[in-house]
PDB file of C-alpha atoms and ligand atoms in Angstrom:
ATOM      1  CA  MET A   1      17.095  13.861  -9.949  1.00 41.00           C
ATOM      2  CA  SER A   2      18.760  10.518  -9.324  1.00 43.00           C
ATOM      3  CA  VAL A   3      16.960   7.493  -7.986  1.00 53.00           C
ATOM      4  CA  GLU A   4      18.690   5.759  -5.113  1.00 54.00           C
ATOM      5  CA  GLY A   5      18.056   3.016  -2.633  1.00 65.00           C
ATOM      6  CA  LYS A   6      16.788  -0.489  -2.596  1.00 85.00           C
ATOM      7  CA  LEU A   7      13.232  -1.314  -3.584  1.00 97.00           C
ATOM      8  CA  ARG A   8      11.358  -1.899  -0.329  1.00 98.00           C
ATOM      9  CA  LEU A   9       8.706  -4.533   0.241  1.00 98.00           C
ATOM     10  CA  GLY A  10       5.838  -3.631   2.538  1.00 98.00           C
ATOM     11  CA  VAL A  11       3.869  -6.708   3.548  1.00 98.00           C
ATOM     12  CA  ASN A  12       0.182  -6.054   4.100  1.00 98.00           C
ATOM     13  CA  ILE A  13      -1.151  -8.366   6.819  1.00 98.00           C
ATOM     14  CA  ASP A  14      -4.851  -7.393   6.621  1.00 98.00           C
ATOM     15  CA  HIS A  15      -5.979 -10.779   5.393  1.00 98.00           C
ATOM     16  CA  VAL A  16      -4.317 -12.675   8.212  1.00 98.00           C
ATOM     17  CA  ALA A  17      -6.842 -10.750  10.309  1.00 98.00           C
ATOM     18  CA  THR A  18      -9.593 -11.627   7.806  1.00 98.00           C
ATOM     19  CA  VAL A  19      -8.972 -15.339   8.438  1.00 98.00           C
ATOM     20  CA  ARG A  20      -8.823 -14.776  12.196  1.00 98.00           C
ATOM     21  CA  ASN A  21     -12.079 -12.850  12.161  1.00 97.00           C
ATOM     22  CA  ALA A  22     -13.837 -15.553  10.132  1.00 97.00           C
ATOM     23  CA  ARG A  23     -13.954 -17.554  13.368  1.00 95.00           C
ATOM     24  CA  GLY A  24     -14.025 -14.700  15.847  1.00 92.00           C
ATOM     25  CA  SER A  25     -11.017 -16.215  17.594  1.00 93.00           C
ATOM     26  CA  ALA A  26      -7.453 -15.032  18.215  1.00 96.00           C
ATOM     27  CA  TYR A  27      -5.918 -17.266  15.525  1.00 97.00           C
ATOM     28  CA  PRO A  28      -4.080 -16.650  13.216  1.00 98.00           C
ATOM     29  CA  ASP A  29      -2.423 -13.702  14.913  1.00 98.00           C
ATOM     30  CA  PRO A  30      -1.474 -10.803  12.577  1.00 98.00           C
ATOM     31  CA  LEU A  31       1.329  -9.828  14.961  1.00 98.00           C
ATOM     32  CA  ARG A  32       2.928 -13.224  14.557  1.00 98.00           C
ATOM     33  CA  ALA A  33       2.583 -12.822  10.786  1.00 98.00           C
ATOM     34  CA  ALA A  34       4.282  -9.431  11.023  1.00 98.00           C
ATOM     35  CA  ARG A  35       7.220 -10.902  12.911  1.00 98.00           C
ATOM     36  CA  ILE A  36       7.609 -13.708  10.359  1.00 98.00           C
ATOM     37  CA  ALA A  37       7.380 -11.143   7.556  1.00 98.00           C
ATOM     38  CA  GLU A  38      10.180  -9.115   9.141  1.00 98.00           C
ATOM     39  CA  GLU A  39      12.369 -12.215   9.365  1.00 97.00           C
ATOM     40  CA  ALA A  40      11.594 -13.093   5.734  1.00 97.00           C
ATOM     41  CA  GLY A  41      12.791  -9.738   4.447  1.00 95.00           C
ATOM     42  CA  ALA A  42       9.846  -7.352   4.659  1.00 98.00           C
ATOM     43  CA  ASP A  43      11.079  -3.781   4.931  1.00 98.00           C
ATOM     44  CA  GLY A  44       7.818  -2.624   6.440  1.00 98.00           C
ATOM     45  CA  ILE A  45       4.417  -3.829   7.562  1.00 98.00           C
ATOM     46  CA  THR A  46       1.227  -2.361   6.160  1.00 98.00           C
ATOM     47  CA  ALA A  47      -2.158  -2.580   7.862  1.00 98.00           C
ATOM     48  CA  HIS A  48      -5.460  -0.953   6.948  1.00 98.00           C
ATOM     49  CA  LEU A  49      -7.753  -0.112   9.834  1.00 98.00           C
ATOM     50  CA  ARG A  50     -11.104   0.109   8.072  1.00 97.00           C
ATOM     51  CA  GLU A  51     -14.027   2.042   9.434  1.00 95.00           C
ATOM     52  CA  ASP A  52     -16.001  -1.212   9.792  1.00 95.00           C
ATOM     53  CA  ARG A  53     -13.006  -3.073  11.365  1.00 97.00           C
ATOM     54  CA  ARG A  54     -13.612  -6.015   9.033  1.00 95.00           C
ATOM     55  CA  HIS A  55     -10.030  -7.242   9.367  1.00 97.00           C
ATOM     56  CA  ILE A  56      -7.423  -5.240  11.306  1.00 98.00           C
ATOM     57  CA  SER A  57      -8.595  -4.099  14.745  1.00 98.00           C
ATOM     58  CA  ASP A  58      -7.596  -1.179  16.948  1.00 98.00           C
ATOM     59  CA  ALA A  59      -5.793  -3.651  19.214  1.00 98.00           C
ATOM     60  CA  ASP A  60      -3.801  -4.964  16.220  1.00 98.00           C
ATOM     61  CA  ILE A  61      -2.543  -1.462  15.477  1.00 98.00           C
ATOM     62  CA  GLU A  62      -1.575  -0.991  19.111  1.00 98.00           C
ATOM     63  CA  GLY A  63       0.213  -4.356  19.102  1.00 98.00           C
ATOM     64  CA  LEU A  64       2.037  -3.604  15.852  1.00 98.00           C
ATOM     65  CA  MET A  65       3.278  -0.289  17.214  1.00 98.00           C
ATOM     66  CA  ASP A  66       4.684  -2.207  20.224  1.00 97.00           C
ATOM     67  CA  VAL A  67       6.322  -5.174  18.532  1.00 95.00           C
ATOM     68  CA  LEU A  68       7.536  -4.051  15.113  1.00 97.00           C
ATOM     69  CA  ASN A  69      11.207  -3.495  14.374  1.00 97.00           C
ATOM     70  CA  VAL A  70      10.414  -2.246  10.868  1.00 98.00           C
ATOM     71  CA  PRO A  71       8.226   0.768  10.033  1.00 98.00           C
ATOM     72  CA  LEU A  72       4.433   0.526  10.122  1.00 98.00           C
ATOM     73  CA  ASN A  73       2.552   1.917   7.147  1.00 98.00           C
ATOM     74  CA  PHE A  74      -0.880   2.679   8.553  1.00 98.00           C
ATOM     75  CA  GLU A  75      -3.561   2.751   5.858  1.00 98.00           C
ATOM     76  CA  MET A  76      -6.680   4.704   6.660  1.00 98.00           C
ATOM     77  CA  ALA A  77      -9.516   6.728   5.223  1.00 97.00           C
ATOM     78  CA  ALA A  78      -9.489  10.516   5.629  1.00 97.00           C
ATOM     79  CA  THR A  79     -11.901  10.603   8.568  1.00 97.00           C
ATOM     80  CA  ASP A  80     -11.636  12.395  11.905  1.00 98.00           C
ATOM     81  CA  GLU A  81     -11.717   9.104  13.807  1.00 98.00           C
ATOM     82  CA  MET A  82      -8.753   7.711  11.853  1.00 98.00           C
ATOM     83  CA  GLN A  83      -6.831  10.955  12.120  1.00 98.00           C
ATOM     84  CA  GLN A  84      -7.144  10.806  15.934  1.00 98.00           C
ATOM     85  CA  ILE A  85      -5.911   7.202  15.973  1.00 98.00           C
ATOM     86  CA  ALA A  86      -2.940   8.064  13.743  1.00 98.00           C
ATOM     87  CA  LEU A  87      -2.067  11.100  15.854  1.00 98.00           C
ATOM     88  CA  ARG A  88      -2.121   8.927  18.976  1.00 98.00           C
ATOM     89  CA  HIS A  89       0.146   6.196  17.563  1.00 98.00           C
ATOM     90  CA  LYS A  90       2.334   8.299  15.253  1.00 98.00           C
ATOM     91  CA  PRO A  91       3.209   5.443  12.864  1.00 98.00           C
ATOM     92  CA  HIS A  92       6.161   5.892  10.526  1.00 98.00           C
ATOM     93  CA  ALA A  93       3.835   6.349   7.545  1.00 98.00           C
ATOM     94  CA  VAL A  94       0.178   7.038   6.977  1.00 98.00           C
ATOM     95  CA  CYS A  95      -1.327   6.087   3.631  1.00 98.00           C
ATOM     96  CA  ILE A  96      -4.621   7.807   2.882  1.00 98.00           C
ATOM     97  CA  VAL A  97      -6.952   5.560   0.903  1.00 97.00           C
ATOM     98  CA  PRO A  98     -10.526   5.892  -0.332  1.00 94.00           C
ATOM     99  CA  GLU A  99     -12.970   3.693   1.523  1.00 90.00           C
ATOM    100  CA  LYS A 100     -16.477   2.574   0.731  1.00 79.00           C
ATOM    101  CA  ARG A 101     -18.414   0.348   3.069  1.00 65.00           C
ATOM    102  CA  GLU A 102     -19.818  -1.875   0.331  1.00 68.00           C
ATOM    103  CA  GLU A 103     -16.510  -2.534  -1.484  1.00 72.00           C
ATOM    104  CA  ARG A 104     -14.647  -5.798  -1.114  1.00 72.00           C
ATOM    105  CA  THR A 105     -11.264  -4.102  -1.378  1.00 72.00           C
ATOM    106  CA  THR A 106      -9.925  -0.610  -2.054  1.00 71.00           C
ATOM    107  CA  GLU A 107     -11.379   0.140  -5.471  1.00 75.00           C
ATOM    108  CA  GLY A 108      -9.567   2.894  -7.303  1.00 79.00           C
ATOM    109  CA  GLY A 109      -7.471   5.681  -5.905  1.00 91.00           C
ATOM    110  CA  LEU A 110      -8.325   8.689  -3.814  1.00 94.00           C
ATOM    111  CA  GLU A 111     -10.013  11.628  -5.568  1.00 94.00           C
ATOM    112  CA  VAL A 112      -7.441  14.205  -4.462  1.00 95.00           C
ATOM    113  CA  ALA A 113      -8.005  16.752  -7.205  1.00 89.00           C
ATOM    114  CA  ARG A 114     -11.607  17.425  -6.136  1.00 91.00           C
ATOM    115  CA  GLU A 115     -10.849  17.494  -2.404  1.00 94.00           C
ATOM    116  CA  GLU A 116      -7.624  19.407  -2.286  1.00 96.00           C
ATOM    117  CA  ASN A 117      -8.494  21.844   0.459  1.00 96.00           C
ATOM    118  CA  ARG A 118      -9.981  19.329   2.829  1.00 96.00           C
ATOM    119  CA  LEU A 119      -7.109  16.889   2.313  1.00 97.00           C
ATOM    120  CA  ALA A 120      -4.443  19.558   2.727  1.00 98.00           C
ATOM    121  CA  HIS A 121      -5.924  20.414   6.155  1.00 97.00           C
ATOM    122  CA  PHE A 122      -6.379  16.756   6.972  1.00 98.00           C
ATOM    123  CA  ILE A 123      -2.763  15.706   6.393  1.00 98.00           C
ATOM    124  CA  ALA A 124      -1.061  18.763   7.915  1.00 98.00           C
ATOM    125  CA  PRO A 125      -1.327  17.572  11.578  1.00 98.00           C
ATOM    126  CA  LEU A 126      -0.112  14.113  10.571  1.00 98.00           C
ATOM    127  CA  ARG A 127       2.962  15.618   8.978  1.00 97.00           C
ATOM    128  CA  ASP A 128       3.438  17.839  12.037  1.00 98.00           C
ATOM    129  CA  VAL A 129       3.788  14.787  14.312  1.00 98.00           C
ATOM    130  CA  GLY A 130       6.345  13.249  11.935  1.00 98.00           C
ATOM    131  CA  CYS A 131       4.276  10.759   9.913  1.00 98.00           C
ATOM    132  CA  ARG A 132       5.260  10.355   6.291  1.00 98.00           C
ATOM    133  CA  VAL A 133       2.045  10.967   4.401  1.00 98.00           C
ATOM    134  CA  SER A 134       1.322   8.883   1.346  1.00 98.00           C
ATOM    135  CA  ILE A 135      -1.727   9.205  -0.907  1.00 98.00           C
ATOM    136  CA  PHE A 136      -3.098   6.174  -2.741  1.00 97.00           C
ATOM    137  CA  ILE A 137      -4.099   7.318  -6.224  1.00 97.00           C
ATOM    138  CA  ALA A 138      -4.735   6.161  -9.758  1.00 96.00           C
ATOM    139  CA  ALA A 139      -1.894   6.771 -12.191  1.00 97.00           C
ATOM    140  CA  GLU A 140      -3.317  10.081 -13.428  1.00 97.00           C
ATOM    141  CA  GLN A 141      -1.370  13.285 -13.831  1.00 97.00           C
ATOM    142  CA  ARG A 142      -4.042  15.501 -12.268  1.00 96.00           C
ATOM    143  CA  GLN A 143      -4.165  13.345  -9.120  1.00 97.00           C
ATOM    144  CA  ILE A 144      -0.385  13.357  -8.816  1.00 98.00           C
ATOM    145  CA  GLU A 145      -0.250  17.129  -9.215  1.00 98.00           C
ATOM    146  CA  ALA A 146      -2.966  17.535  -6.583  1.00 97.00           C
ATOM    147  CA  ALA A 147      -1.158  15.188  -4.156  1.00 98.00           C
ATOM    148  CA  HIS A 148       1.958  17.272  -4.627  1.00 98.00           C
ATOM    149  CA  ARG A 149       0.093  20.538  -4.041  1.00 97.00           C
ATOM    150  CA  ILE A 150      -1.480  19.368  -0.773  1.00 97.00           C
ATOM    151  CA  GLY A 151       1.952  18.557   0.664  1.00 96.00           C
ATOM    152  CA  ALA A 152       2.087  14.758   0.467  1.00 97.00           C
ATOM    153  CA  GLU A 153       5.612  13.366   0.500  1.00 97.00           C
ATOM    154  CA  VAL A 154       4.709  10.057  -1.080  1.00 98.00           C
ATOM    155  CA  ILE A 155       2.195   8.757  -3.595  1.00 98.00           C
ATOM    156  CA  GLU A 156       1.240   5.123  -3.962  1.00 98.00           C
ATOM    157  CA  LEU A 157       0.065   4.227  -7.457  1.00 98.00           C
ATOM    158  CA  HIS A 158      -2.854   1.798  -7.681  1.00 97.00           C
ATOM    159  CA  THR A 159      -1.743  -1.233  -9.707  1.00 98.00           C
ATOM    160  CA  GLY A 160      -5.170  -2.914  -9.614  1.00 97.00           C
ATOM    161  CA  ALA A 161      -6.183  -2.147 -13.218  1.00 97.00           C
ATOM    162  CA  TYR A 162      -2.858  -3.504 -14.518  1.00 98.00           C
ATOM    163  CA  CYS A 163      -3.190  -6.695 -12.443  1.00 98.00           C
ATOM    164  CA  ASP A 164      -6.864  -7.191 -13.376  1.00 98.00           C
ATOM    165  CA  ALA A 165      -6.082  -6.860 -17.089  1.00 98.00           C
ATOM    166  CA  HIS A 166      -3.335  -9.455 -16.708  1.00 98.00           C
ATOM    167  CA  ALA A 167      -5.644 -11.857 -14.853  1.00 98.00           C
ATOM    168  CA  GLU A 168      -8.298 -11.445 -17.559  1.00 98.00           C
ATOM    169  CA  GLY A 169      -5.755 -12.180 -20.291  1.00 98.00           C
ATOM    170  CA  ASP A 170      -6.280  -8.757 -21.894  1.00 98.00           C
ATOM    171  CA  PHE A 171      -2.622  -8.150 -22.604  1.00 97.00           C
ATOM    172  CA  GLU A 172      -3.195  -5.051 -24.692  1.00 98.00           C
ATOM    173  CA  ALA A 173      -4.978  -3.366 -21.775  1.00 98.00           C
ATOM    174  CA  ARG A 174      -2.364  -4.696 -19.356  1.00 98.00           C
ATOM    175  CA  ASP A 175       0.497  -3.226 -21.368  1.00 98.00           C
ATOM    176  CA  ALA A 176      -1.336   0.103 -21.699  1.00 98.00           C
ATOM    177  CA  GLU A 177      -1.829   0.198 -17.899  1.00 98.00           C
ATOM    178  CA  LEU A 178       1.811  -0.641 -17.363  1.00 98.00           C
ATOM    179  CA  GLU A 179       2.875   2.168 -19.687  1.00 98.00           C
ATOM    180  CA  ARG A 180       0.640   4.566 -17.772  1.00 98.00           C
ATOM    181  CA  LEU A 181       2.164   3.444 -14.458  1.00 98.00           C
ATOM    182  CA  ARG A 182       5.656   3.858 -15.899  1.00 98.00           C
ATOM    183  CA  ASN A 183       4.996   7.368 -17.230  1.00 98.00           C
ATOM    184  CA  MET A 184       3.268   8.499 -14.063  1.00 98.00           C
ATOM    185  CA  SER A 185       6.065   7.111 -11.852  1.00 98.00           C
ATOM    186  CA  THR A 186       8.524   9.206 -13.827  1.00 98.00           C
ATOM    187  CA  PHE A 187       6.259  12.252 -13.654  1.00 98.00           C
ATOM    188  CA  ALA A 188       5.681  11.966  -9.883  1.00 98.00           C
ATOM    189  CA  HIS A 189       9.375  11.502  -9.269  1.00 98.00           C
ATOM    190  CA  SER A 190      10.141  14.607 -11.320  1.00 98.00           C
ATOM    191  CA  LEU A 191       7.959  16.602  -8.877  1.00 98.00           C
ATOM    192  CA  GLY A 192      10.029  15.303  -5.958  1.00 98.00           C
ATOM    193  CA  LEU A 193       7.435  12.805  -4.740  1.00 98.00           C
ATOM    194  CA  GLU A 194       8.521   9.391  -3.472  1.00 98.00           C
ATOM    195  CA  VAL A 195       6.731   6.759  -5.527  1.00 98.00           C
ATOM    196  CA  HIS A 196       5.211   3.572  -4.133  1.00 98.00           C
ATOM    197  CA  ALA A 197       2.900   1.103  -5.871  1.00 98.00           C
ATOM    198  CA  GLY A 198       0.581  -1.710  -4.959  1.00 98.00           C
ATOM    199  CA  HIS A 199      -2.699  -3.571  -5.106  1.00 97.00           C
ATOM    200  CA  GLY A 200      -3.280  -6.969  -6.636  1.00 98.00           C
ATOM    201  CA  LEU A 201       0.392  -7.724  -7.317  1.00 98.00           C
ATOM    202  CA  THR A 202       1.388 -11.380  -7.688  1.00 98.00           C
ATOM    203  CA  TYR A 203       4.495 -13.331  -8.720  1.00 98.00           C
ATOM    204  CA  ASP A 204       3.265 -12.972 -12.323  1.00 98.00           C
ATOM    205  CA  THR A 205       2.785  -9.215 -12.264  1.00 98.00           C
ATOM    206  CA  VAL A 206       5.376  -7.867  -9.840  1.00 98.00           C
ATOM    207  CA  LYS A 207       8.481  -7.760 -12.013  1.00 98.00           C
ATOM    208  CA  PRO A 208       7.561  -5.089 -14.583  1.00 98.00           C
ATOM    209  CA  VAL A 209       6.502  -2.721 -11.777  1.00 98.00           C
ATOM    210  CA  ALA A 210       9.542  -3.565  -9.642  1.00 98.00           C
ATOM    211  CA  ALA A 211      11.704  -2.652 -12.636  1.00 97.00           C
ATOM    212  CA  PHE A 212      10.550   0.995 -12.666  1.00 97.00           C
ATOM    213  CA  PRO A 213      13.570   2.806 -11.207  1.00 96.00           C
ATOM    214  CA  GLU A 214      11.437   5.526  -9.581  1.00 97.00           C
ATOM    215  CA  VAL A 215       9.356   3.085  -7.538  1.00 98.00           C
ATOM    216  CA  MET A 216      10.803   2.840  -4.041  1.00 98.00           C
ATOM    217  CA  GLU A 217       8.277   0.570  -2.324  1.00 98.00           C
ATOM    218  CA  LEU A 218       5.724  -2.091  -3.219  1.00 98.00           C
ATOM    219  CA  ASN A 219       2.900  -2.950  -0.823  1.00 98.00           C
ATOM    220  CA  ILE A 220       1.620  -6.469  -1.280  1.00 98.00           C
ATOM    221  CA  GLY A 221      -0.856  -8.411   0.827  1.00 98.00           C
ATOM    222  CA  HIS A 222      -3.652 -10.586  -0.470  1.00 98.00           C
ATOM    223  CA  PHE A 223      -1.544 -12.722  -2.795  1.00 98.00           C
ATOM    224  CA  LEU A 224       1.154 -13.300  -0.162  1.00 98.00           C
ATOM    225  CA  VAL A 225      -1.335 -14.347   2.500  1.00 98.00           C
ATOM    226  CA  GLY A 226      -2.992 -16.676  -0.034  1.00 98.00           C
ATOM    227  CA  GLU A 227       0.311 -18.128  -1.190  1.00 98.00           C
ATOM    228  CA  SER A 228       1.377 -18.717   2.394  1.00 98.00           C
ATOM    229  CA  ILE A 229      -1.277 -21.469   2.560  1.00 98.00           C
ATOM    230  CA  PHE A 230       0.816 -23.396   0.073  1.00 98.00           C
ATOM    231  CA  LEU A 231       4.372 -22.269   0.810  1.00 98.00           C
ATOM    232  CA  GLY A 232       4.289 -20.838   4.311  1.00 98.00           C
ATOM    233  CA  LEU A 233       4.412 -17.089   4.889  1.00 98.00           C
ATOM    234  CA  GLY A 234       8.196 -16.749   5.143  1.00 98.00           C
ATOM    235  CA  PRO A 235       8.967 -18.598   1.891  1.00 98.00           C
ATOM    236  CA  ALA A 236       6.103 -16.817   0.063  1.00 98.00           C
ATOM    237  CA  ILE A 237       7.586 -13.451   1.033  1.00 98.00           C
ATOM    238  CA  ALA A 238      11.145 -14.561   0.267  1.00 98.00           C
ATOM    239  CA  GLU A 239      10.084 -15.541  -3.265  1.00 98.00           C
ATOM    240  CA  MET A 240       8.436 -12.143  -3.811  1.00 98.00           C
ATOM    241  CA  ARG A 241      11.585 -10.460  -2.534  1.00 98.00           C
ATOM    242  CA  ARG A 242      13.676 -12.547  -4.945  1.00 97.00           C
ATOM    243  CA  LEU A 243      11.528 -11.590  -7.937  1.00 98.00           C
ATOM    244  CA  MET A 244      11.643  -7.901  -6.983  1.00 98.00           C
ATOM    245  CA  ASP A 245      15.435  -7.989  -6.653  1.00 96.00           C
ATOM    246  CA  GLU A 246      15.767  -9.830  -9.954  1.00 96.00           C
ATOM    247  CA  ALA A 247      13.623  -7.247 -11.747  1.00 97.00           C
ATOM    248  CA  ARG A 248      15.493  -4.382 -10.117  1.00 95.00           C
ATOM    249  CA  ALA A 249      18.874  -5.802 -11.111  1.00 92.00           C
ATOM    250  CA  THR A 250      17.911  -5.358 -14.770  1.00 83.00           C
ATOM    251  CA  THR A 251      17.301  -1.597 -14.456  1.00 75.00           C
TER     252      THR A 251
HETATM  253  N1  PXP B   1      -1.685  -0.629  -1.176  1.00 86.48           N
HETATM  254  C1  PXP B   1      -2.858  -0.106  -0.733  1.00 86.48           C
HETATM  255  C2  PXP B   1      -2.953   1.361  -0.539  1.00 86.48           C
HETATM  256  C3  PXP B   1      -3.949  -0.947  -0.428  1.00 86.48           C
HETATM  257  O1  PXP B   1      -5.102  -0.404   0.012  1.00 86.48           O
HETATM  258  C4  PXP B   1      -3.779  -2.338  -0.567  1.00 86.48           C
HETATM  259  C5  PXP B   1      -4.924  -3.246  -0.220  1.00 86.48           C
HETATM  260  O2  PXP B   1      -5.311  -3.082   1.078  1.00 86.48           O
HETATM  261  C6  PXP B   1      -2.552  -2.823  -0.994  1.00 86.48           C
HETATM  262  C7  PXP B   1      -1.526  -1.948  -1.324  1.00 86.48           C
HETATM  263  C8  PXP B   1      -2.278  -4.278  -1.111  1.00 86.48           C
HETATM  264  O3  PXP B   1      -3.111  -4.872  -2.049  1.00 86.48           O
HETATM  265  P1  PXP B   1      -3.175  -6.439  -2.147  1.00 86.48           P
HETATM  266  O4  PXP B   1      -3.708  -6.928  -0.845  1.00 86.48           O
HETATM  267  O5  PXP B   1      -4.097  -6.678  -3.291  1.00 86.48           O
HETATM  268  O6  PXP B   1      -1.778  -6.917  -2.398  1.00 86.48           O
END
């Protein structure tokens, strides 16, 4: 199977909402961030409506559906409440993620293999209304096979372990994680799944992942929102886009 198309950048705007919510005010506005991201070259906007609404709110999702010119990738846990919200808005894509109340961020991928039946029933109505269903998983063969069996069209591979190893200076572990991501991207693609990746990516870690020919989309948030303090959001995104294109040009 050939791999075609440009590597897409999905900009996750959750942490614009985190800063807004720190003061309980309307500023900074995630919708404004989404518009700037579009202008700076984002191919999509990603937002995670968490059960506890700690960053993105229901009104943000409604606003994004109204104003966006690029596709919305709606991240959510596999709960009835979130399914109803997704069915109401019908975003371009729904990414199913694990969610724990006490976690600071999405730790690890979804345990698909152990919940195949429930998840197959859960995603079917989303697919029926035209959402592209993506499953956020660790780079493990059994999870990929399970995602394929339940009828997901897309998997997003969790790059957190690779990025953490890099940040800790454990380059042996980092390279092992990267190898795992590479092999599992190839494996998922061979099953006909579209492969995305994300979590924890920075300017220092993006290029090796962007160079995998099977990866069609990277979703990046926290680093870009942080870097926008220093560079501005548009330039921070443009630099990420440049690095992704540079890495892709070598493959
Ligand atoms: N992809 C998924 C499925 C996520 O849950 C997240 C974090 O919300 C990201 C990508 C982006 O991660 P980060 O904010 O660390 O770039």
